[in-house]
Short mmCIF file of C-alpha atoms in Angstrom, two decimals:
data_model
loop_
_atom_site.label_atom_id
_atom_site.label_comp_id
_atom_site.label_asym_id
_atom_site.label_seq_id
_atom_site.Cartn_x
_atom_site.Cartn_y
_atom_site.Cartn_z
CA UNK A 1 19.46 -18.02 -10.73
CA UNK A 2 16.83 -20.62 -9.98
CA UNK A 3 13.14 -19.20 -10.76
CA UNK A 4 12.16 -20.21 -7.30
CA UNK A 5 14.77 -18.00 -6.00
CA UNK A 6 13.47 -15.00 -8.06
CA UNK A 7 10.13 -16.24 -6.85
CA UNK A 8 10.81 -15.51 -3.19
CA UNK A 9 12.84 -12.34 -4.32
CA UNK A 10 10.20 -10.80 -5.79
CA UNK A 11 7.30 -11.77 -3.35
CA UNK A 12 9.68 -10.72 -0.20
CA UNK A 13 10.11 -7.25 -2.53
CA UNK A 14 6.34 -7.19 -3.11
CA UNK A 15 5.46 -7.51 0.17
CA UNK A 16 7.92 -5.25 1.68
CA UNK A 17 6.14 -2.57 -1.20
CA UNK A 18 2.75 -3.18 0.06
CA UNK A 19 3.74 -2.75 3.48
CA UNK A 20 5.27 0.33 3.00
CA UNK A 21 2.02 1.53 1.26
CA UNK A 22 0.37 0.82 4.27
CA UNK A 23 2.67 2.40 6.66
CA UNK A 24 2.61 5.25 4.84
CA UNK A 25 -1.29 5.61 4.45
CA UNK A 26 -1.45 5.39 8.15
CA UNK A 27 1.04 8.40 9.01
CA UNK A 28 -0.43 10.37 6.56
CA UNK A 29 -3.85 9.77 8.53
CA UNK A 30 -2.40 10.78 11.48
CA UNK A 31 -1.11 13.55 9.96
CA UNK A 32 -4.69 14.61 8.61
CA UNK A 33 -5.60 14.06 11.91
CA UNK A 34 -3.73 16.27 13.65
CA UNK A 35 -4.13 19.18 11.10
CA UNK A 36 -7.74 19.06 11.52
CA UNK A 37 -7.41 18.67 15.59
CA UNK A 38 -4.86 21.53 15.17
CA UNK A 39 -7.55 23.50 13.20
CA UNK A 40 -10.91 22.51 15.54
CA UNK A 41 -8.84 23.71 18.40
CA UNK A 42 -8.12 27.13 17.21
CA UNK A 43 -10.95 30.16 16.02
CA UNK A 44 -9.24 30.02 12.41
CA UNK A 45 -11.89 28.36 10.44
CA UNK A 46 -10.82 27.39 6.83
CA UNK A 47 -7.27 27.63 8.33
CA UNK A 48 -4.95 25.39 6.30
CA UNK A 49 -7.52 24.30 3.84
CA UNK A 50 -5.13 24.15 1.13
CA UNK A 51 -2.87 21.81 3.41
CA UNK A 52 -5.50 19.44 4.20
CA UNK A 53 -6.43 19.02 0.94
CA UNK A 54 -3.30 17.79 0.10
CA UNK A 55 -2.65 15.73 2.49
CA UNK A 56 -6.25 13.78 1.25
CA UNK A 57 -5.08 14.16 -2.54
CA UNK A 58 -1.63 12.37 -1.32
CA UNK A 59 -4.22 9.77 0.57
CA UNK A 60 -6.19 9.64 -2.66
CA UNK A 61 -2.93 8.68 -4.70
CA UNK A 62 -1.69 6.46 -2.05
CA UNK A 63 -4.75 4.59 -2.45
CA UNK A 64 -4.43 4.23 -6.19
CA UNK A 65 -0.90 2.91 -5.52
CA UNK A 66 -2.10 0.25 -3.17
CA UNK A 67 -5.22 -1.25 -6.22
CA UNK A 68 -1.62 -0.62 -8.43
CA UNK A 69 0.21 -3.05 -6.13
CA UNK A 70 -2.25 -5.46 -5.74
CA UNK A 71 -2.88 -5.64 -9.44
CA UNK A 72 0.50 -6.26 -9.83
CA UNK A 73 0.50 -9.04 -6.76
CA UNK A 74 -2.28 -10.76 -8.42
CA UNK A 75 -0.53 -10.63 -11.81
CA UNK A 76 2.30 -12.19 -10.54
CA UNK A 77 0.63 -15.19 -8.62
CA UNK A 78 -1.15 -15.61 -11.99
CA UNK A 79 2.86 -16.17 -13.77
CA UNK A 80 3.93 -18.38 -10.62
CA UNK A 81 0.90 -20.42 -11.20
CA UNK A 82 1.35 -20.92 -14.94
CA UNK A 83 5.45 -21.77 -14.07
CA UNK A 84 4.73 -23.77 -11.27
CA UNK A 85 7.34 -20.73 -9.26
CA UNK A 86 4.98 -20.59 -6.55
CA UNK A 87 6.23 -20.33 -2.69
CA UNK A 88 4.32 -22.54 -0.85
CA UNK A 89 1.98 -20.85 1.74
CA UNK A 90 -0.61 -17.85 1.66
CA UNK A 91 0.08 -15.42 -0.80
CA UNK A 92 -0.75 -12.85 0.90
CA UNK A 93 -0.72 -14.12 4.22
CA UNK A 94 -4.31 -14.03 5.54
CA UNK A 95 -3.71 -12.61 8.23
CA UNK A 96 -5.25 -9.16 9.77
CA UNK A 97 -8.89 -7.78 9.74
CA UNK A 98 -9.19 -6.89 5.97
CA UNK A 99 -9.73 -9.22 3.47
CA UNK A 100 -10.56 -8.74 -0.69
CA UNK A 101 -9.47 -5.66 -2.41
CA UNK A 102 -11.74 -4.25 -4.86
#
């Protein structure tokens, strides 16, 4: 297969990775937020602690994941760089109201 084929491959993989991520990040905040509504609206105070706190450890993770992927995206602009396998365009697409990753 030609590397340029791999190329897009890999970056339509990639992407599809990271937006899953995302996705994912974003139920699970609506998720916290509905445990904690759930909990504010009742007199059970403390009630489902142990949930909650899982929930943010699985945010916490998620998060990790994401500086993972984007490690990984960066790594692998550096190798289609030094092959000259790059896709043409913005990689990632800048596009959206966040920019840099730390």
């Amino acid at each position: 297969m030609d590397s340029k084929v791999f190329a897009m491959r890999i970056a339509r993989q990639l992407a599809e990775c990271e937006q899953g991520v995302d996705r994912l990040m974003a139920e699970t905040a609506t998720l916290l937020a509905e445990l904690a509504t759930a909990r504010a609206s009742s007199d059970a105070f403390g009630s489902g602690q142990r949930a909650i706190s899982r929930v943010v450890d699985a945010q916490r993770s998620m998060a990790s994941v994401q500086a993972d992927l984007l490690r990984a995206h960066t790594d692998l602009l550096k190798i289609g760089q030094e092959r000259g396998a790059l896709i043409d365009g913005d990689c990632p697409p800048s596009v959206g109201a966040l920019s840099a990753a730390a």
